[in-house]
CSV table of N, CA and C in Angstrom, one decimal:
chain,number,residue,atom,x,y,z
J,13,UNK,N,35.3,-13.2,-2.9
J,13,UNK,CA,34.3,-12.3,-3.3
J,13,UNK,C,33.2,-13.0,-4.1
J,14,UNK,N,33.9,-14.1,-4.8
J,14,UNK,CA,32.5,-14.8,-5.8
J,14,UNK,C,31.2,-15.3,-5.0
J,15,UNK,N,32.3,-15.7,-4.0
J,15,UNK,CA,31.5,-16.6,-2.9
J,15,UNK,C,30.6,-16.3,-2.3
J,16,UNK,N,31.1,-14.9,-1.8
J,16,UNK,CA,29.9,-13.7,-1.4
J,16,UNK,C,28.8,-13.5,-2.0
J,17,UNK,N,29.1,-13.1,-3.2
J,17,UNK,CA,28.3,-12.8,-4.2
J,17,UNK,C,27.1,-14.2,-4.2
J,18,UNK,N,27.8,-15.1,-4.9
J,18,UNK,CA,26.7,-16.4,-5.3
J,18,UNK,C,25.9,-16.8,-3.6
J,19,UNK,N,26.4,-16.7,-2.8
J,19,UNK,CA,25.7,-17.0,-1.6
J,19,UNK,C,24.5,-15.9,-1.3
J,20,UNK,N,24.8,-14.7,-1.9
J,20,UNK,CA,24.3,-13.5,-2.0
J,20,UNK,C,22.8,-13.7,-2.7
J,21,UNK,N,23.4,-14.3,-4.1
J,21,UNK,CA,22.1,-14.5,-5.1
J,21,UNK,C,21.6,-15.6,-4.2
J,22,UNK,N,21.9,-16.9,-3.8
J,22,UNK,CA,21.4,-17.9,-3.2
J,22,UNK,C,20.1,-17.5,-2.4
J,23,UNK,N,20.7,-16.5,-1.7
J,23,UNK,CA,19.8,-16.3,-0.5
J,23,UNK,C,18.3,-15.4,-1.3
J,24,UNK,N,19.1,-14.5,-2.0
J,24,UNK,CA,17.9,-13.5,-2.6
J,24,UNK,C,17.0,-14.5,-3.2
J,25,UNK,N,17.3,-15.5,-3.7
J,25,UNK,CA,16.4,-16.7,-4.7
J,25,UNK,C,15.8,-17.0,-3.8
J,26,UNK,N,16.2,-17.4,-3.0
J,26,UNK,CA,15.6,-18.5,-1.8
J,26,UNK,C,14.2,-17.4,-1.1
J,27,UNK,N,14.8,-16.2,-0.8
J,27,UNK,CA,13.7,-15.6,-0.3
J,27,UNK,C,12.5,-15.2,-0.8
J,28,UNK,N,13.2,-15.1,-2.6
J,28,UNK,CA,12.0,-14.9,-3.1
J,28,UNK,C,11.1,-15.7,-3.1
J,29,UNK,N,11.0,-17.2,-3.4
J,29,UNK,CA,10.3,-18.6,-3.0
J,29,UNK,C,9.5,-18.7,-2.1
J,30,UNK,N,10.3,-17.9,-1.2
J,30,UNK,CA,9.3,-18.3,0.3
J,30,UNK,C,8.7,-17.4,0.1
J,31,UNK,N,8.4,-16.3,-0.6
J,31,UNK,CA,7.8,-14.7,-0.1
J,31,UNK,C,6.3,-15.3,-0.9
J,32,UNK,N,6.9,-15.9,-1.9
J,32,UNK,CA,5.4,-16.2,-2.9
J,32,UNK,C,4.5,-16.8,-2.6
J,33,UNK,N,5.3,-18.3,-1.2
J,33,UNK,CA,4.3,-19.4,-0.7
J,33,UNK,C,3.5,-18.3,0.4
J,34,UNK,N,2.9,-17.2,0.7
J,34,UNK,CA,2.1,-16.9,0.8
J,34,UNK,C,1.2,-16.1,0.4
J,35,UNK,N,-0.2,-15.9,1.0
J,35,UNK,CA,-1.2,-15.0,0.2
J,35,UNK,C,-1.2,-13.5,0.0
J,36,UNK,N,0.3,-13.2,0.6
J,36,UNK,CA,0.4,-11.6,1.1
J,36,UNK,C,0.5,-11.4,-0.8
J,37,UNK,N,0.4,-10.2,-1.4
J,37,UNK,CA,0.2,-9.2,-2.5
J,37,UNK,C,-0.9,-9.3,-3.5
J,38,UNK,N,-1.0,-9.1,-5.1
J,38,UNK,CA,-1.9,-8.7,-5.8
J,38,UNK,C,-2.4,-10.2,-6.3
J,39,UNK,N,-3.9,-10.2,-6.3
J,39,UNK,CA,-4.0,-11.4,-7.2
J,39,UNK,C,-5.4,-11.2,-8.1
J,40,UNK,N,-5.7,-11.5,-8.8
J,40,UNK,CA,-6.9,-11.9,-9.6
J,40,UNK,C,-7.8,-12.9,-9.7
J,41,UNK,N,-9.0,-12.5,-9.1
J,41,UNK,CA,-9.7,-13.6,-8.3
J,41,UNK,C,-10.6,-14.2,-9.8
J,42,UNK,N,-11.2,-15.5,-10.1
J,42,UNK,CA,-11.3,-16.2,-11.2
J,42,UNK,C,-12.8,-16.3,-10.3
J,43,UNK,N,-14.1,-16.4,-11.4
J,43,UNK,CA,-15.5,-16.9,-10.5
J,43,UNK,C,-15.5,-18.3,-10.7
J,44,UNK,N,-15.8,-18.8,-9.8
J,44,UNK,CA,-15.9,-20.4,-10.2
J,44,UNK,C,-17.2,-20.8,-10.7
J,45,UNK,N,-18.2,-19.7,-10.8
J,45,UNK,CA,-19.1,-20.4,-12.0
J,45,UNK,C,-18.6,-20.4,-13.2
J,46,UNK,N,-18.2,-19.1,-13.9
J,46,UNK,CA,-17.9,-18.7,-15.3
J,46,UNK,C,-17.0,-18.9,-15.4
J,47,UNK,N,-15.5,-18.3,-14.8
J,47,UNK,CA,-14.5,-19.1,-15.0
J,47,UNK,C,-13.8,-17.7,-15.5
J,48,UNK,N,-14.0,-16.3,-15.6
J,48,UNK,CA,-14.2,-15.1,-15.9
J,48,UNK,C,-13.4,-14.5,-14.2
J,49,UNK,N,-12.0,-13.9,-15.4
J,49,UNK,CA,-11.7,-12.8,-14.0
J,49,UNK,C,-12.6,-11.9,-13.8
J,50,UNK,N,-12.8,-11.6,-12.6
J,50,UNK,CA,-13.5,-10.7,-12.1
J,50,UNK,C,-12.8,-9.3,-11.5
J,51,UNK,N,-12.0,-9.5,-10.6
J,51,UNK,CA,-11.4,-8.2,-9.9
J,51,UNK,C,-10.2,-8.5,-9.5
J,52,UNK,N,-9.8,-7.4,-9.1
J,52,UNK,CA,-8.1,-7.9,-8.3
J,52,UNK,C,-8.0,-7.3,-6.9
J,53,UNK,N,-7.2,-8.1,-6.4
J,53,UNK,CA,-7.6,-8.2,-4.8
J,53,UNK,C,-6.5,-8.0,-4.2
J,54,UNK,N,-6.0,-7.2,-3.3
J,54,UNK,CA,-4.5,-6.7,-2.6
J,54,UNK,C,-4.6,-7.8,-1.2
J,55,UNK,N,-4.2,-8.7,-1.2
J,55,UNK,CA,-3.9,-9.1,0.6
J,55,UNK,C,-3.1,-8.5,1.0
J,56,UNK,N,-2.8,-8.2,2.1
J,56,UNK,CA,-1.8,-7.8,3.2
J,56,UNK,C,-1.6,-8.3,4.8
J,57,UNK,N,-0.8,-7.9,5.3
J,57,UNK,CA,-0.9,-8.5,6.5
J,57,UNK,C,-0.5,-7.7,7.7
J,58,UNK,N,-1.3,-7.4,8.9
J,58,UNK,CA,-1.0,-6.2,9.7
J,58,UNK,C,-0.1,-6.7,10.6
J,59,UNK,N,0.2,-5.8,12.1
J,59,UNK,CA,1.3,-6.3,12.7
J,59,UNK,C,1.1,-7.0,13.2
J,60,UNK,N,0.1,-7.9,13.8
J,60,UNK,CA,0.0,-8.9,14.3
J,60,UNK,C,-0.1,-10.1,13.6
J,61,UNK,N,0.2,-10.2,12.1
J,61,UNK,CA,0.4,-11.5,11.5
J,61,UNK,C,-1.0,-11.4,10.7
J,62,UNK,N,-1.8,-11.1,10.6
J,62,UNK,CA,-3.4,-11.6,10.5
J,62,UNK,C,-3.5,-10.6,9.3
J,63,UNK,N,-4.0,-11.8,8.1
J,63,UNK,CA,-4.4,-11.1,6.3
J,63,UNK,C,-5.8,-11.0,6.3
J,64,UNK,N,-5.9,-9.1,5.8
J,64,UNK,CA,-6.9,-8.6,5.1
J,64,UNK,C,-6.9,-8.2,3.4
J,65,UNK,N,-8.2,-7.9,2.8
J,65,UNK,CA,-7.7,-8.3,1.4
J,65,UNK,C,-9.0,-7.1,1.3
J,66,UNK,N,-8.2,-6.4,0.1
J,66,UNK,CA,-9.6,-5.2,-0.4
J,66,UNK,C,-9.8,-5.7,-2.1
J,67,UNK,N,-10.5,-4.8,-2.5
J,67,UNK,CA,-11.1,-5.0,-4.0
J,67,UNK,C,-9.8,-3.6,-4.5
J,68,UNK,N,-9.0,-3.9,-5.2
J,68,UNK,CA,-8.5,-2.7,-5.5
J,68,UNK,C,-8.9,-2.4,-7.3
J,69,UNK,N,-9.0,-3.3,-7.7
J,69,UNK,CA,-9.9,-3.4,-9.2
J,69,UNK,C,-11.0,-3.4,-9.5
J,70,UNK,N,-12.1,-3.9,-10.2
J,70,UNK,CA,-13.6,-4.4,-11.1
J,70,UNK,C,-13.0,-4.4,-12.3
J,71,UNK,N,-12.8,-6.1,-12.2
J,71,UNK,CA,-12.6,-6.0,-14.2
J,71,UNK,C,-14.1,-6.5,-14.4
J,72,UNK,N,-14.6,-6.6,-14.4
J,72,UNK,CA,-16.2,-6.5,-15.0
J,72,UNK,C,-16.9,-5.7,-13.6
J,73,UNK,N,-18.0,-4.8,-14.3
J,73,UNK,CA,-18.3,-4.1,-13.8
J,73,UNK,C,-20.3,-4.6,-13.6
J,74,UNK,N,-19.9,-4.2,-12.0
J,74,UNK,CA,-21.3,-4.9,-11.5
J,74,UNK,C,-22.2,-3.9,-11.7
J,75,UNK,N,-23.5,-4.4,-11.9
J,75,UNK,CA,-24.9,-3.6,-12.2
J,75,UNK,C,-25.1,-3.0,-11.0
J,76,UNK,N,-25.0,-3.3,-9.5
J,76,UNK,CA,-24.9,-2.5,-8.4
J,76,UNK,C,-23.1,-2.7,-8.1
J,77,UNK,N,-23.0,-0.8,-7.9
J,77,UNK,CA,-21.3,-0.5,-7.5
J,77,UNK,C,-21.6,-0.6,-5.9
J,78,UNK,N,-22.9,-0.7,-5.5
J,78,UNK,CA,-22.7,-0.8,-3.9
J,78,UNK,C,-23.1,-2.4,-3.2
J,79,UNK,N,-22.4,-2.6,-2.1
J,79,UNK,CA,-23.2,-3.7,-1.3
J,79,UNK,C,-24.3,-3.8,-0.6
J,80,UNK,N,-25.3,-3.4,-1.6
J,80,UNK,CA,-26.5,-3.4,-1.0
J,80,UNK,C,-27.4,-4.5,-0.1
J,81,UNK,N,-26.6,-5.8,-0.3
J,81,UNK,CA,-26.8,-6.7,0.3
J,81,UNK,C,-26.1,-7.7,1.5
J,82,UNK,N,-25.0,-6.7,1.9
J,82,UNK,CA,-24.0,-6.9,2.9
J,82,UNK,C,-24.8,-6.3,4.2
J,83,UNK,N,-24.7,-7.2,5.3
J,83,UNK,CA,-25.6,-7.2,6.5
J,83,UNK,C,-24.8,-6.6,8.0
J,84,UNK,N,-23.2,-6.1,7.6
J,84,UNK,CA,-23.0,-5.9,8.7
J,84,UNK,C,-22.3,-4.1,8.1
J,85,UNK,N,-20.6,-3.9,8.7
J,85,UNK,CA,-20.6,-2.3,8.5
J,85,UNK,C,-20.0,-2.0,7.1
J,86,UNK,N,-20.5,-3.1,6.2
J,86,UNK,CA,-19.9,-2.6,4.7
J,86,UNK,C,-21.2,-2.7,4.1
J,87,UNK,N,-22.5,-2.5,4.5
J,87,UNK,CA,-23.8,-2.1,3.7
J,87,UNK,C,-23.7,-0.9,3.1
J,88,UNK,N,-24.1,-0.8,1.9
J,88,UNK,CA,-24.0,0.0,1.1
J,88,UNK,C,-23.0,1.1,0.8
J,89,UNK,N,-21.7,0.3,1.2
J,89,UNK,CA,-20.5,0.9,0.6
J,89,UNK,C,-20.1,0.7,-0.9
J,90,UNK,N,-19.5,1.3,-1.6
J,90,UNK,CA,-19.2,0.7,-2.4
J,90,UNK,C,-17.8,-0.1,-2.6
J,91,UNK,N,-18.2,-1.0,-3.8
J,91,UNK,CA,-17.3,-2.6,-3.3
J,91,UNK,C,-16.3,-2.2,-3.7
J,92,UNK,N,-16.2,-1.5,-5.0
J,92,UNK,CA,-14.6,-1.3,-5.3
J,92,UNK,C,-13.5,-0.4,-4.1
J,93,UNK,N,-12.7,-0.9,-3.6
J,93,UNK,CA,-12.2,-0.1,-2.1
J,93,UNK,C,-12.9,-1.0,-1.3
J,94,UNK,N,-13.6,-1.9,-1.0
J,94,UNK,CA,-13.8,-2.4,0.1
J,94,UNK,C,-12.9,-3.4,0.1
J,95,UNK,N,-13.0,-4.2,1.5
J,95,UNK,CA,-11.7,-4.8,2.6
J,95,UNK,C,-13.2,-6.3,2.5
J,96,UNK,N,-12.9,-7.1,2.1
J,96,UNK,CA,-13.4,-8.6,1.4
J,96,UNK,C,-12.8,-9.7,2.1
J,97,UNK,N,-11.7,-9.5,2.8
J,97,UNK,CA,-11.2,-10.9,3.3
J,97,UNK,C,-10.9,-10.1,5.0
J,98,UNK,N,-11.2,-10.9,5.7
J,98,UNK,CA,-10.9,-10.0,7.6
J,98,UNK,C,-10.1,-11.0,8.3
J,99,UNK,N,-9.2,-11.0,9.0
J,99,UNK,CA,-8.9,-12.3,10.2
J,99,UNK,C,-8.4,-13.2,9.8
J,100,UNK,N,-7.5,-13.5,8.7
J,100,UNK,CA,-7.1,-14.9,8.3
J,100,UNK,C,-5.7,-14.7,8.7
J,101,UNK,N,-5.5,-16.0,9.6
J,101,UNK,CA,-4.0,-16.7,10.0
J,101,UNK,C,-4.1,-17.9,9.3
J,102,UNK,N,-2.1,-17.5,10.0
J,102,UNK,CA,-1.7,-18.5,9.1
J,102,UNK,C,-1.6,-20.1,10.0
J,103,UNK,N,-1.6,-20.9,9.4
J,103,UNK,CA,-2.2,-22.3,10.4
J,103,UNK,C,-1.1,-22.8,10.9
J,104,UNK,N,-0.7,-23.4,12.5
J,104,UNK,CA,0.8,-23.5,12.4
J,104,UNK,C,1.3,-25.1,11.8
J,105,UNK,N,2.5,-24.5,11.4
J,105,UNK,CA,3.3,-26.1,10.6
J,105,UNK,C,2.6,-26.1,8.9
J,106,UNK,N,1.9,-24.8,8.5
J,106,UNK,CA,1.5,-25.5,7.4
J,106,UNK,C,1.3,-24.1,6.6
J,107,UNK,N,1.5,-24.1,5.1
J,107,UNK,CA,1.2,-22.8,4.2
J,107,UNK,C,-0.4,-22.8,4.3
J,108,UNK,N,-1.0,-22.9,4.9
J,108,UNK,CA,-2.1,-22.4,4.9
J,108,UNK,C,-3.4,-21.6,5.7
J,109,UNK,N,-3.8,-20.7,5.4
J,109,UNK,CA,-4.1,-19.4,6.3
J,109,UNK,C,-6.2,-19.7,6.2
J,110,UNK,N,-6.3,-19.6,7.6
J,110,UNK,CA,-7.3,-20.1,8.0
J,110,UNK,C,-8.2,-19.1,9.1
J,111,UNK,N,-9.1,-19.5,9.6
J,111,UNK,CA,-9.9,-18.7,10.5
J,111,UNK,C,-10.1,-17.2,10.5
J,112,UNK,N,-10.2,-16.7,9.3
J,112,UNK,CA,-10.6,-15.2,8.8
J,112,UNK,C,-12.2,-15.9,8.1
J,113,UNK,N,-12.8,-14.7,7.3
J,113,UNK,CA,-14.3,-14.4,6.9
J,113,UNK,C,-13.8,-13.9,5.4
J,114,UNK,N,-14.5,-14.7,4.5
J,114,UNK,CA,-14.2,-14.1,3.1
J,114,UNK,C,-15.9,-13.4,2.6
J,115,UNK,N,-16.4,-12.2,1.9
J,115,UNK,CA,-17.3,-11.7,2.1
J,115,UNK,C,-17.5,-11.8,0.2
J,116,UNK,N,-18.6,-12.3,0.2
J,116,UNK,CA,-18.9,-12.2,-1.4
J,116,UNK,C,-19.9,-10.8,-2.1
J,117,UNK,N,-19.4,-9.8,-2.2
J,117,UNK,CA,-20.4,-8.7,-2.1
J,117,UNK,C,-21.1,-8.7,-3.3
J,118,UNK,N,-21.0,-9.9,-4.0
J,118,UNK,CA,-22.3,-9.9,-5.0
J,118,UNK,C,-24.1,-10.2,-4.1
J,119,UNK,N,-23.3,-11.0,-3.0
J,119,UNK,CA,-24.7,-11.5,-2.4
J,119,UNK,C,-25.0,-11.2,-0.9
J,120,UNK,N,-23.7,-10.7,-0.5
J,120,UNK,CA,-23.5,-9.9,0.7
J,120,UNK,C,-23.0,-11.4,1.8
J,121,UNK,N,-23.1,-12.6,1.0
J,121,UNK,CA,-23.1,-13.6,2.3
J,121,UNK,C,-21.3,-13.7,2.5
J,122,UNK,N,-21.2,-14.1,4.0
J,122,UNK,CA,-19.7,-14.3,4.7
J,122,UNK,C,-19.6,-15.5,4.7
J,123,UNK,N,-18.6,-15.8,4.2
J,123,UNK,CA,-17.5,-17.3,4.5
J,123,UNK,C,-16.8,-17.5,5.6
J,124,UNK,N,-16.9,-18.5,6.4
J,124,UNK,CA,-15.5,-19.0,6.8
J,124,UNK,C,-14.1,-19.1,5.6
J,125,UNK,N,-13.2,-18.6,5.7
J,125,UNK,CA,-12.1,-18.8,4.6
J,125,UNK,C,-11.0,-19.8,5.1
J,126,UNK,N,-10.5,-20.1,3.7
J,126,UNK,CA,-9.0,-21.3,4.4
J,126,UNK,C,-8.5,-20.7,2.6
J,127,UNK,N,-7.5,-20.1,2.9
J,127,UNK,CA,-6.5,-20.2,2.1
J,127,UNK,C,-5.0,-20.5,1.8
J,128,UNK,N,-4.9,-21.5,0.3
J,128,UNK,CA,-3.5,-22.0,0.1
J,128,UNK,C,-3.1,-21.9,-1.0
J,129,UNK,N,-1.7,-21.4,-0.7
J,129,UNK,CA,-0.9,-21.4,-2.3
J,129,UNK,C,-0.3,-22.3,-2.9
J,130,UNK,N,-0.8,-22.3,-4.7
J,130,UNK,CA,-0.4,-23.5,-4.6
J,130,UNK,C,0.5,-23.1,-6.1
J,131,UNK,N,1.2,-24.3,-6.7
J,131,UNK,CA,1.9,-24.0,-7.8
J,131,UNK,C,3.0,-23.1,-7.7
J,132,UNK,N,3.7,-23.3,-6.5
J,132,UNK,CA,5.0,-22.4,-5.8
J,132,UNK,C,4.1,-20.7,-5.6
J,133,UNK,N,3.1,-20.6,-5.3
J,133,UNK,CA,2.4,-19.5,-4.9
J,133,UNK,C,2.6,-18.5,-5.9
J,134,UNK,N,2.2,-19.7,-7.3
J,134,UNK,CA,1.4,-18.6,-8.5
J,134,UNK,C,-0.4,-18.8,-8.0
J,135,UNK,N,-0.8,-19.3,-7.3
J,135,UNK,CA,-2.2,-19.6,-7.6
J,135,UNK,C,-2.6,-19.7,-6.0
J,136,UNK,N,-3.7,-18.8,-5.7
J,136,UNK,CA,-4.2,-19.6,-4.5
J,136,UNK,C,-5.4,-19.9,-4.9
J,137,UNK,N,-5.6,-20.7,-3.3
J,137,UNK,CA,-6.9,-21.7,-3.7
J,137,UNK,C,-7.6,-21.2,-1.9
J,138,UNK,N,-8.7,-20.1,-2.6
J,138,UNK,CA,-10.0,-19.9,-1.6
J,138,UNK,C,-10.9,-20.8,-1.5
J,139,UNK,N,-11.3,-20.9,0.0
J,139,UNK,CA,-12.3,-21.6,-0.2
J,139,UNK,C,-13.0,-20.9,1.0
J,140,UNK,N,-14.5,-20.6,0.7
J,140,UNK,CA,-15.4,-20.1,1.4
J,140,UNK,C,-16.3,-21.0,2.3
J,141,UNK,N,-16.4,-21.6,3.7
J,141,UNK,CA,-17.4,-22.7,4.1
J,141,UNK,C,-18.9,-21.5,4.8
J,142,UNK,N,-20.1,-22.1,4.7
J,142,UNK,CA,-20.8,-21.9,5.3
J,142,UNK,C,-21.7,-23.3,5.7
J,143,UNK,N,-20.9,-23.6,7.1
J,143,UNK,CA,-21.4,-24.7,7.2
J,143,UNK,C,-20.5,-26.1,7.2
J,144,UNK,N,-21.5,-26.9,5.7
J,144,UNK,CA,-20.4,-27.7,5.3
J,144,UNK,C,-20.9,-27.8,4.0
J,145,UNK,N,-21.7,-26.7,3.5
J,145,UNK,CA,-21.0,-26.7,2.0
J,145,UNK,C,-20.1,-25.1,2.0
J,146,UNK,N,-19.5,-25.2,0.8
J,146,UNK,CA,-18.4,-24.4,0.8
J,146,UNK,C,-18.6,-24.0,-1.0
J,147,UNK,N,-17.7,-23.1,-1.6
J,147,UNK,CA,-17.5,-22.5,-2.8
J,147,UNK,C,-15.6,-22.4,-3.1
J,148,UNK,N,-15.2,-22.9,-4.0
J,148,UNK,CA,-14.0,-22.5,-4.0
J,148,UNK,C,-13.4,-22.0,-5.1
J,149,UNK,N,-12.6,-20.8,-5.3
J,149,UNK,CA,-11.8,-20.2,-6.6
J,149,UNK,C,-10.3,-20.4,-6.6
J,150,UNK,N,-10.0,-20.3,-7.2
J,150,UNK,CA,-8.1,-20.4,-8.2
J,150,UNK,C,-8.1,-19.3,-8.4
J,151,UNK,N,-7.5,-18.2,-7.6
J,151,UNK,CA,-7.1,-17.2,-7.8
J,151,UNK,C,-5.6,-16.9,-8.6
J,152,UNK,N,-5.7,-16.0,-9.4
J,152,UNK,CA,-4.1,-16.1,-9.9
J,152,UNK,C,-3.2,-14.8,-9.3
J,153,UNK,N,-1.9,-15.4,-8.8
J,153,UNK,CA,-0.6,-14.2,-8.6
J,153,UNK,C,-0.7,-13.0,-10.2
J,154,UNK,N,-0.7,-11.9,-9.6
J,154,UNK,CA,-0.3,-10.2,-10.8
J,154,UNK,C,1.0,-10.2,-10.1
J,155,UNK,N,1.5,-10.0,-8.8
J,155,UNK,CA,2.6,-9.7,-8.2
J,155,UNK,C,2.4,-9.8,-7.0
């Protein structure tokens, strides 16, 4: 019975570990100018594998609540509730989740995204390309 047990906890440890090395639940996205949390952000992942991410917070509160400057079907919605990350898989052989669009609705402009967790998936690391310059944040794990 111990044996059960400890092989029991073994396994629950171990799953938890793995559950973290990805981008799936709550995190707190950091601006990489200021350095200033900004909002908190829910990823998830639908049935086909593929992470979308909404604004489920505003820890600082923007002078425009809408995306007035977003050019496709999230113009002039407002950002708090809006879906900010679309299409990201995960890359094979590797923790890291690639070929989705990260949307900055301060400026309305779209990213290519590559995201990876890092620090046993307390922290991911966004990075937005347009092109081949790019912007990147240290987002922190809430849960």
């Amino acid at each position: 019975m111990k044996k059960i047990i400890a092989l029991t906890a073994a396994l629950v440890c171990a799953s938890g570990v793995f559950a973290q090395m990805t981008p799936e639940g709550l995190w707190r996205n950091i601006d990489d100018k200021t350095g200033q949390a900004k909002a908190e952000i829910r990823i998830s992942v639908n049935s086909a594998g593929v992470l979308n991410g909404v604004i489920e917070k505003a820890l600082i509160q923007s002078p425009e609540p809408l995306c007035k400057e977003c050019t496709d079907d999230r113009k002039d919605k407002p950002k708090l509730g809006m879906e900010i990350i679309r299409g990201a898989k995960k890359a094979e052989g590797k923790d890291v989740w690639e070929d989705g669009k990260i949307l900055d609705p301060e400026n309305g402009k779209n990213y290519t995204l590559r995201m990876e967790p890092l620090e046993d998936g307390k922290k991911l690391q966004v990075r937005g390309y347009i092109g081949p310059f790019y912007r990147t944040q240290i987002w922190q794990r809430i849960q």
